[in-house]
Amino acid sequence: MRRSLLAAMALLAATPALAQTRPATPATPRMTEPPAAPGTVAYNTWLGRTFSEVLLNERSQEERVRILNRIVATDYIQHNPLVPQGRQGLIDFIPVIYQSMPDSRFILHDVFATTERVVTRWTWTGTLTGAPFLGIAARGQRVEFDVIDVWSVRNGMLQEHWDQFDWPRALIQLGVQGLPQPFVDVAARPVSR
């Protein structure tokens, strides 16, 4: 399974028609209708883009719930232990981001899709000025770190989710002390996206 996913991602990366990259725009993207039927690469690309570029940048909780109801399965399986299970877990968690970092912005770099999976790569920027984030008090800390999301898709909905956050960089930017020096050194280097 892992080899076939890696092979599909390599094929997608080498195929410009399937591997799509879009520059970030300053305006908040709006949800569009899917360009193709569920079960297609185009549809799954739309799912990934809608989640990572549209949903995460949406400021209205009512609109976020509407989007989540459209693209995320009720019994959504979440492998990030910081986020509760199910669609309701996302409904409850995303507002925490904006309560902590009201200026959060999510910049989508890539979407790769197959007929069964979708992967997005994006950058989270924001300033911790509100409620504590993961127990870290707000002192105006500015963050800019990268994330990769992987989802399985079933019946036209995001069904299961895995992610990788650049937590060492984020924690250093948030002012967490005591991380090993190699992480501090790497986090101080410029990022090539």
Short mmCIF file of N, CA, C and O in Angstrom, two decimals, residues 75-179:
data_model
loop_
_atom_site.label_atom_id
_atom_site.label_comp_id
_atom_site.label_asym_id
_atom_site.label_seq_id
_atom_site.Cartn_x
_atom_site.Cartn_y
_atom_site.Cartn_z
N ASP A 75 -18.36 10.30 10.07
CA ASP A 75 -17.52 9.40 10.88
C ASP A 75 -16.04 9.54 10.52
O ASP A 75 -15.27 8.58 10.59
N TYR A 76 -15.62 10.74 10.18
CA TYR A 76 -14.24 11.09 9.82
C TYR A 76 -13.26 10.52 10.83
O TYR A 76 -13.43 10.68 12.04
N ILE A 77 -12.24 9.84 10.35
CA ILE A 77 -11.22 9.25 11.21
C ILE A 77 -10.02 10.18 11.23
O ILE A 77 -9.41 10.45 10.21
N GLN A 78 -9.69 10.66 12.41
CA GLN A 78 -8.63 11.66 12.59
C GLN A 78 -7.44 10.99 13.27
O GLN A 78 -7.57 10.47 14.36
N HIS A 79 -6.27 11.03 12.60
CA HIS A 79 -5.06 10.46 13.19
C HIS A 79 -4.18 11.51 13.86
O HIS A 79 -3.09 11.18 14.31
N ASN A 80 -4.63 12.75 13.92
CA ASN A 80 -3.92 13.78 14.68
C ASN A 80 -4.53 13.78 16.08
O ASN A 80 -5.69 14.16 16.25
N PRO A 81 -3.76 13.38 17.10
CA PRO A 81 -4.35 13.26 18.44
C PRO A 81 -4.74 14.59 19.08
O PRO A 81 -5.42 14.60 20.10
N LEU A 82 -4.36 15.71 18.47
CA LEU A 82 -4.76 17.01 19.01
C LEU A 82 -6.18 17.40 18.59
O LEU A 82 -6.76 18.33 19.14
N VAL A 83 -6.73 16.70 17.59
CA VAL A 83 -8.05 17.04 17.04
C VAL A 83 -9.01 15.89 17.34
O VAL A 83 -8.70 14.74 17.05
N PRO A 84 -10.18 16.20 17.90
CA PRO A 84 -11.15 15.13 18.20
C PRO A 84 -11.64 14.43 16.93
O PRO A 84 -11.57 14.96 15.83
N GLN A 85 -12.15 13.22 17.11
CA GLN A 85 -12.64 12.40 16.01
C GLN A 85 -13.93 12.95 15.40
O GLN A 85 -14.66 13.71 16.03
N GLY A 86 -14.20 12.52 14.19
CA GLY A 86 -15.45 12.83 13.51
C GLY A 86 -15.48 14.22 12.93
O GLY A 86 -14.62 15.06 13.22
N ARG A 87 -16.47 14.46 12.09
CA ARG A 87 -16.66 15.80 11.52
C ARG A 87 -16.83 16.82 12.62
O ARG A 87 -16.31 17.93 12.55
N GLN A 88 -17.54 16.45 13.68
CA GLN A 88 -17.77 17.38 14.79
C GLN A 88 -16.45 17.79 15.44
O GLN A 88 -16.32 18.92 15.91
N GLY A 89 -15.46 16.89 15.45
CA GLY A 89 -14.16 17.24 15.99
C GLY A 89 -13.53 18.42 15.25
O GLY A 89 -12.95 19.31 15.86
N LEU A 90 -13.66 18.44 13.93
CA LEU A 90 -13.16 19.56 13.14
C LEU A 90 -13.99 20.82 13.39
O LEU A 90 -13.45 21.92 13.51
N ILE A 91 -15.30 20.65 13.47
CA ILE A 91 -16.18 21.79 13.73
C ILE A 91 -15.78 22.47 15.05
O ILE A 91 -15.75 23.69 15.14
N ASP A 92 -15.43 21.67 16.05
CA ASP A 92 -15.06 22.21 17.35
C ASP A 92 -13.62 22.73 17.40
O ASP A 92 -13.32 23.68 18.13
N PHE A 93 -12.70 22.12 16.62
CA PHE A 93 -11.28 22.48 16.71
C PHE A 93 -10.90 23.71 15.91
O PHE A 93 -10.10 24.53 16.39
N ILE A 94 -11.40 23.88 14.71
CA ILE A 94 -10.95 24.98 13.86
C ILE A 94 -11.15 26.35 14.52
O ILE A 94 -10.26 27.20 14.42
N PRO A 95 -12.24 26.62 15.25
CA PRO A 95 -12.36 27.92 15.92
C PRO A 95 -11.24 28.18 16.93
O PRO A 95 -10.88 29.34 17.16
N VAL A 96 -10.67 27.13 17.52
CA VAL A 96 -9.57 27.30 18.47
C VAL A 96 -8.39 27.99 17.80
O VAL A 96 -7.71 28.82 18.40
N ILE A 97 -8.15 27.66 16.54
CA ILE A 97 -7.06 28.29 15.78
C ILE A 97 -7.27 29.80 15.75
O ILE A 97 -6.36 30.57 16.06
N TYR A 98 -8.48 30.23 15.37
CA TYR A 98 -8.75 31.66 15.24
C TYR A 98 -8.88 32.37 16.58
O TYR A 98 -8.65 33.57 16.66
N GLN A 99 -9.25 31.65 17.63
CA GLN A 99 -9.27 32.26 18.96
C GLN A 99 -7.85 32.55 19.44
O GLN A 99 -7.62 33.51 20.16
N SER A 100 -6.89 31.73 19.02
CA SER A 100 -5.49 31.92 19.41
C SER A 100 -4.74 32.85 18.46
O SER A 100 -3.97 33.69 18.89
N MET A 101 -4.97 32.66 17.16
CA MET A 101 -4.26 33.43 16.12
C MET A 101 -5.29 34.01 15.15
O MET A 101 -5.53 33.44 14.08
N PRO A 102 -5.91 35.12 15.52
CA PRO A 102 -6.97 35.68 14.67
C PRO A 102 -6.52 36.02 13.25
O PRO A 102 -7.35 36.05 12.34
N ASP A 103 -5.24 36.26 13.04
CA ASP A 103 -4.75 36.60 11.70
C ASP A 103 -4.23 35.38 10.94
O ASP A 103 -3.52 35.52 9.94
N SER A 104 -4.59 34.19 11.37
CA SER A 104 -4.11 32.97 10.71
C SER A 104 -4.43 33.01 9.22
O SER A 104 -5.49 33.48 8.80
N ARG A 105 -3.49 32.50 8.46
CA ARG A 105 -3.64 32.40 7.00
C ARG A 105 -3.02 31.08 6.57
O ARG A 105 -1.96 30.68 7.07
N PHE A 106 -3.68 30.40 5.65
CA PHE A 106 -3.25 29.10 5.18
C PHE A 106 -2.98 29.20 3.68
O PHE A 106 -3.89 29.50 2.91
N ILE A 107 -1.72 29.01 3.30
CA ILE A 107 -1.29 29.23 1.92
C ILE A 107 -1.03 27.87 1.28
O ILE A 107 -0.09 27.16 1.65
N LEU A 108 -1.86 27.52 0.33
CA LEU A 108 -1.77 26.23 -0.35
C LEU A 108 -0.68 26.28 -1.41
O LEU A 108 -0.64 27.20 -2.23
N HIS A 109 0.19 25.27 -1.40
CA HIS A 109 1.26 25.17 -2.39
C HIS A 109 0.99 24.08 -3.42
O HIS A 109 1.23 24.28 -4.61
N ASP A 110 0.52 22.91 -2.98
CA ASP A 110 0.34 21.77 -3.89
C ASP A 110 -0.87 20.95 -3.49
O ASP A 110 -1.19 20.84 -2.30
N VAL A 111 -1.49 20.33 -4.50
CA VAL A 111 -2.52 19.33 -4.30
C VAL A 111 -2.17 18.17 -5.23
O VAL A 111 -1.95 18.38 -6.42
N PHE A 112 -2.10 16.97 -4.67
CA PHE A 112 -1.87 15.75 -5.45
C PHE A 112 -3.01 14.80 -5.15
O PHE A 112 -3.35 14.59 -3.99
N ALA A 113 -3.60 14.23 -6.18
CA ALA A 113 -4.75 13.35 -5.96
C ALA A 113 -4.66 12.09 -6.81
O ALA A 113 -4.07 12.10 -7.89
N THR A 114 -5.26 11.03 -6.28
CA THR A 114 -5.55 9.82 -7.04
C THR A 114 -7.06 9.65 -6.94
O THR A 114 -7.74 10.52 -6.37
N THR A 115 -7.59 8.55 -7.41
CA THR A 115 -9.03 8.33 -7.29
C THR A 115 -9.45 7.94 -5.88
O THR A 115 -10.63 7.94 -5.57
N GLU A 116 -8.47 7.63 -5.00
CA GLU A 116 -8.79 7.21 -3.63
C GLU A 116 -8.18 8.08 -2.54
O GLU A 116 -8.54 7.94 -1.38
N ARG A 117 -7.24 8.96 -2.92
CA ARG A 117 -6.55 9.78 -1.92
C ARG A 117 -6.30 11.17 -2.45
O ARG A 117 -6.28 11.40 -3.66
N VAL A 118 -6.04 12.09 -1.48
CA VAL A 118 -5.63 13.45 -1.84
C VAL A 118 -4.62 13.91 -0.80
O VAL A 118 -4.73 13.58 0.38
N VAL A 119 -3.60 14.63 -1.30
CA VAL A 119 -2.52 15.14 -0.45
C VAL A 119 -2.40 16.64 -0.72
O VAL A 119 -2.41 17.06 -1.88
N THR A 120 -2.29 17.44 0.35
CA THR A 120 -2.03 18.86 0.18
C THR A 120 -0.79 19.24 0.98
O THR A 120 -0.47 18.62 1.99
N ARG A 121 -0.10 20.27 0.47
CA ARG A 121 1.08 20.83 1.15
C ARG A 121 0.83 22.32 1.26
O ARG A 121 0.54 22.98 0.27
N TRP A 122 0.91 22.85 2.50
CA TRP A 122 0.55 24.24 2.72
C TRP A 122 1.37 24.83 3.86
O TRP A 122 2.02 24.12 4.60
N THR A 123 1.30 26.16 3.98
CA THR A 123 1.99 26.89 5.04
C THR A 123 0.97 27.61 5.91
O THR A 123 0.03 28.21 5.39
N TRP A 124 1.17 27.53 7.21
CA TRP A 124 0.32 28.23 8.18
C TRP A 124 1.11 29.42 8.69
O TRP A 124 2.22 29.28 9.18
N THR A 125 0.52 30.61 8.59
CA THR A 125 1.12 31.81 9.17
C THR A 125 0.11 32.41 10.15
O THR A 125 -1.09 32.26 9.99
N GLY A 126 0.62 33.08 11.16
CA GLY A 126 -0.25 33.74 12.11
C GLY A 126 0.54 34.32 13.26
O GLY A 126 1.75 34.10 13.38
N THR A 127 -0.17 35.06 14.11
CA THR A 127 0.44 35.69 15.27
C THR A 127 -0.37 35.30 16.50
O THR A 127 -1.60 35.50 16.53
N LEU A 128 0.28 34.75 17.51
CA LEU A 128 -0.40 34.32 18.73
C LEU A 128 -0.68 35.55 19.60
O LEU A 128 0.19 36.03 20.33
N THR A 129 -1.91 36.06 19.46
CA THR A 129 -2.32 37.26 20.20
C THR A 129 -3.58 37.03 21.03
O THR A 129 -3.99 37.90 21.78
N GLY A 130 -4.20 35.86 20.89
CA GLY A 130 -5.46 35.59 21.58
C GLY A 130 -5.29 34.58 22.70
O GLY A 130 -4.36 34.68 23.50
N ALA A 131 -6.18 33.62 22.71
CA ALA A 131 -6.16 32.57 23.73
C ALA A 131 -4.87 31.75 23.61
O ALA A 131 -4.26 31.70 22.54
N PRO A 132 -4.45 31.10 24.69
CA PRO A 132 -3.28 30.23 24.58
C PRO A 132 -3.48 29.18 23.49
O PRO A 132 -4.61 28.73 23.25
N PHE A 133 -2.40 28.80 22.83
CA PHE A 133 -2.44 27.79 21.78
C PHE A 133 -1.63 26.59 22.24
O PHE A 133 -0.44 26.72 22.53
N LEU A 134 -2.29 25.43 22.38
CA LEU A 134 -1.64 24.22 22.88
C LEU A 134 -0.93 24.49 24.21
O LEU A 134 0.16 23.98 24.46
N GLY A 135 -1.54 25.32 25.04
CA GLY A 135 -0.98 25.64 26.35
C GLY A 135 0.09 26.72 26.35
O GLY A 135 0.64 27.04 27.39
N ILE A 136 0.37 27.31 25.19
CA ILE A 136 1.40 28.35 25.07
C ILE A 136 0.72 29.71 25.12
O ILE A 136 -0.16 30.01 24.30
N ALA A 137 1.12 30.54 26.08
CA ALA A 137 0.50 31.85 26.26
C ALA A 137 0.86 32.80 25.12
O ALA A 137 1.95 32.74 24.55
N ALA A 138 -0.09 33.68 24.81
CA ALA A 138 0.11 34.67 23.75
C ALA A 138 1.04 35.78 24.22
O ALA A 138 0.84 36.37 25.27
N ARG A 139 2.07 36.04 23.39
CA ARG A 139 2.99 37.15 23.61
C ARG A 139 3.32 37.82 22.27
O ARG A 139 4.38 38.40 22.11
N GLY A 140 2.43 37.65 21.30
CA GLY A 140 2.67 38.23 19.99
C GLY A 140 3.64 37.43 19.13
O GLY A 140 4.22 37.97 18.19
N GLN A 141 3.81 36.14 19.41
CA GLN A 141 4.73 35.30 18.65
C GLN A 141 4.19 35.09 17.22
O GLN A 141 3.05 34.73 17.03
N ARG A 142 5.05 35.32 16.27
CA ARG A 142 4.70 35.12 14.84
C ARG A 142 5.15 33.73 14.42
O ARG A 142 6.27 33.31 14.72
N VAL A 143 4.26 32.98 13.75
CA VAL A 143 4.61 31.64 13.26
C VAL A 143 4.45 31.57 11.75
O VAL A 143 3.61 32.26 11.16
N GLU A 144 5.27 30.73 11.17
CA GLU A 144 5.18 30.40 9.75
C GLU A 144 5.81 29.03 9.60
O GLU A 144 7.03 28.88 9.68
N PHE A 145 4.97 28.01 9.43
CA PHE A 145 5.48 26.64 9.34
C PHE A 145 4.64 25.84 8.36
O PHE A 145 3.55 26.24 7.98
N ASP A 146 5.20 24.71 7.93
CA ASP A 146 4.61 23.94 6.85
C ASP A 146 3.90 22.69 7.35
O ASP A 146 4.24 22.13 8.39
N VAL A 147 2.91 22.26 6.54
CA VAL A 147 2.06 21.12 6.89
C VAL A 147 1.80 20.31 5.63
O VAL A 147 1.67 20.87 4.53
N ILE A 148 1.70 19.00 5.79
CA ILE A 148 1.26 18.11 4.73
C ILE A 148 0.09 17.31 5.28
O ILE A 148 0.17 16.73 6.37
N ASP A 149 -1.01 17.29 4.54
CA ASP A 149 -2.20 16.50 4.90
C ASP A 149 -2.37 15.39 3.88
O ASP A 149 -2.18 15.60 2.68
N VAL A 150 -2.79 14.22 4.36
CA VAL A 150 -3.12 13.10 3.49
C VAL A 150 -4.50 12.60 3.92
O VAL A 150 -4.74 12.39 5.12
N TRP A 151 -5.39 12.43 2.95
CA TRP A 151 -6.73 11.91 3.24
C TRP A 151 -7.04 10.72 2.35
O TRP A 151 -6.64 10.68 1.19
N SER A 152 -7.83 9.81 2.88
CA SER A 152 -8.49 8.83 2.02
C SER A 152 -9.87 9.42 1.72
O SER A 152 -10.43 10.19 2.51
N VAL A 153 -10.40 9.06 0.56
CA VAL A 153 -11.69 9.57 0.11
C VAL A 153 -12.62 8.39 -0.09
O VAL A 153 -12.25 7.38 -0.71
N ARG A 154 -13.84 8.51 0.43
CA ARG A 154 -14.85 7.47 0.25
C ARG A 154 -16.20 8.13 0.00
O ARG A 154 -16.57 9.06 0.73
N ASN A 155 -16.89 7.67 -1.01
CA ASN A 155 -18.21 8.21 -1.35
C ASN A 155 -18.20 9.72 -1.53
O ASN A 155 -19.12 10.43 -1.11
N GLY A 156 -17.12 10.24 -2.12
CA GLY A 156 -17.03 11.66 -2.41
C GLY A 156 -16.75 12.55 -1.21
O GLY A 156 -16.88 13.77 -1.30
N MET A 157 -16.35 11.95 -0.09
CA MET A 157 -16.08 12.72 1.13
C MET A 157 -14.70 12.37 1.67
O MET A 157 -14.22 11.25 1.51
N LEU A 158 -14.07 13.35 2.34
CA LEU A 158 -12.84 13.07 3.05
C LEU A 158 -13.19 12.15 4.21
O LEU A 158 -14.05 12.48 5.04
N GLN A 159 -12.54 10.97 4.27
CA GLN A 159 -12.94 9.94 5.22
C GLN A 159 -11.91 9.73 6.35
O GLN A 159 -12.29 9.55 7.49
N GLU A 160 -10.63 9.72 6.00
CA GLU A 160 -9.60 9.43 7.00
C GLU A 160 -8.44 10.38 6.76
O GLU A 160 -8.10 10.68 5.61
N HIS A 161 -7.79 10.84 7.84
CA HIS A 161 -6.81 11.92 7.74
C HIS A 161 -5.55 11.64 8.54
O HIS A 161 -5.61 11.20 9.68
N TRP A 162 -4.41 11.93 7.90
CA TRP A 162 -3.09 11.91 8.54
C TRP A 162 -2.44 13.24 8.22
O TRP A 162 -2.68 13.83 7.18
N ASP A 163 -1.57 13.74 9.10
CA ASP A 163 -0.86 14.99 8.79
C ASP A 163 0.54 14.97 9.37
O ASP A 163 0.87 14.19 10.24
N GLN A 164 1.36 15.87 8.83
CA GLN A 164 2.70 16.11 9.32
C GLN A 164 2.89 17.61 9.43
O GLN A 164 2.81 18.32 8.42
N PHE A 165 3.08 18.10 10.64
CA PHE A 165 3.34 19.52 10.90
C PHE A 165 4.83 19.69 11.18
O PHE A 165 5.45 18.81 11.77
N ASP A 166 5.39 20.81 10.82
CA ASP A 166 6.77 21.14 11.17
C ASP A 166 6.73 21.69 12.61
O ASP A 166 6.96 22.87 12.85
N TRP A 167 6.42 20.78 13.57
CA TRP A 167 6.25 21.21 14.96
C TRP A 167 7.51 21.80 15.56
O TRP A 167 7.42 22.78 16.31
N PRO A 168 8.72 21.27 15.29
CA PRO A 168 9.89 21.93 15.90
C PRO A 168 9.98 23.41 15.52
O PRO A 168 10.18 24.26 16.39
N ARG A 169 9.81 23.73 14.24
CA ARG A 169 9.86 25.13 13.82
C ARG A 169 8.75 25.93 14.51
O ARG A 169 8.97 27.03 15.02
N ALA A 170 7.54 25.38 14.53
CA ALA A 170 6.41 26.10 15.15
C ALA A 170 6.66 26.32 16.64
O ALA A 170 6.43 27.43 17.14
N LEU A 171 7.10 25.30 17.34
CA LEU A 171 7.31 25.44 18.79
C LEU A 171 8.42 26.44 19.10
O LEU A 171 8.30 27.22 20.05
N ILE A 172 9.48 26.45 18.30
CA ILE A 172 10.55 27.43 18.50
C ILE A 172 10.01 28.84 18.26
O ILE A 172 10.26 29.76 19.04
N GLN A 173 9.23 29.02 17.19
CA GLN A 173 8.66 30.33 16.90
C GLN A 173 7.69 30.78 17.99
O GLN A 173 7.55 31.97 18.26
N LEU A 174 7.02 29.82 18.63
CA LEU A 174 6.10 30.14 19.71
C LEU A 174 6.82 30.41 21.03
O LEU A 174 6.19 30.80 22.01
N GLY A 175 8.14 30.22 21.05
CA GLY A 175 8.92 30.54 22.24
C GLY A 175 9.13 29.41 23.21
O GLY A 175 9.55 29.64 24.35
N VAL A 176 8.84 28.17 22.80
CA VAL A 176 9.05 27.04 23.69
C VAL A 176 10.56 26.85 23.87
O VAL A 176 11.31 26.79 22.90
N GLN A 177 10.98 26.76 25.11
CA GLN A 177 12.40 26.63 25.46
C GLN A 177 12.75 25.16 25.69
O GLN A 177 11.89 24.35 26.00
N GLY A 178 14.03 24.84 25.52
CA GLY A 178 14.52 23.52 25.86
C GLY A 178 14.51 22.51 24.73
O GLY A 178 14.81 21.34 24.96
N LEU A 179 14.18 22.92 23.51
CA LEU A 179 14.25 21.98 22.39
C LEU A 179 15.71 21.74 22.04
O LEU A 179 16.56 22.62 22.20
#
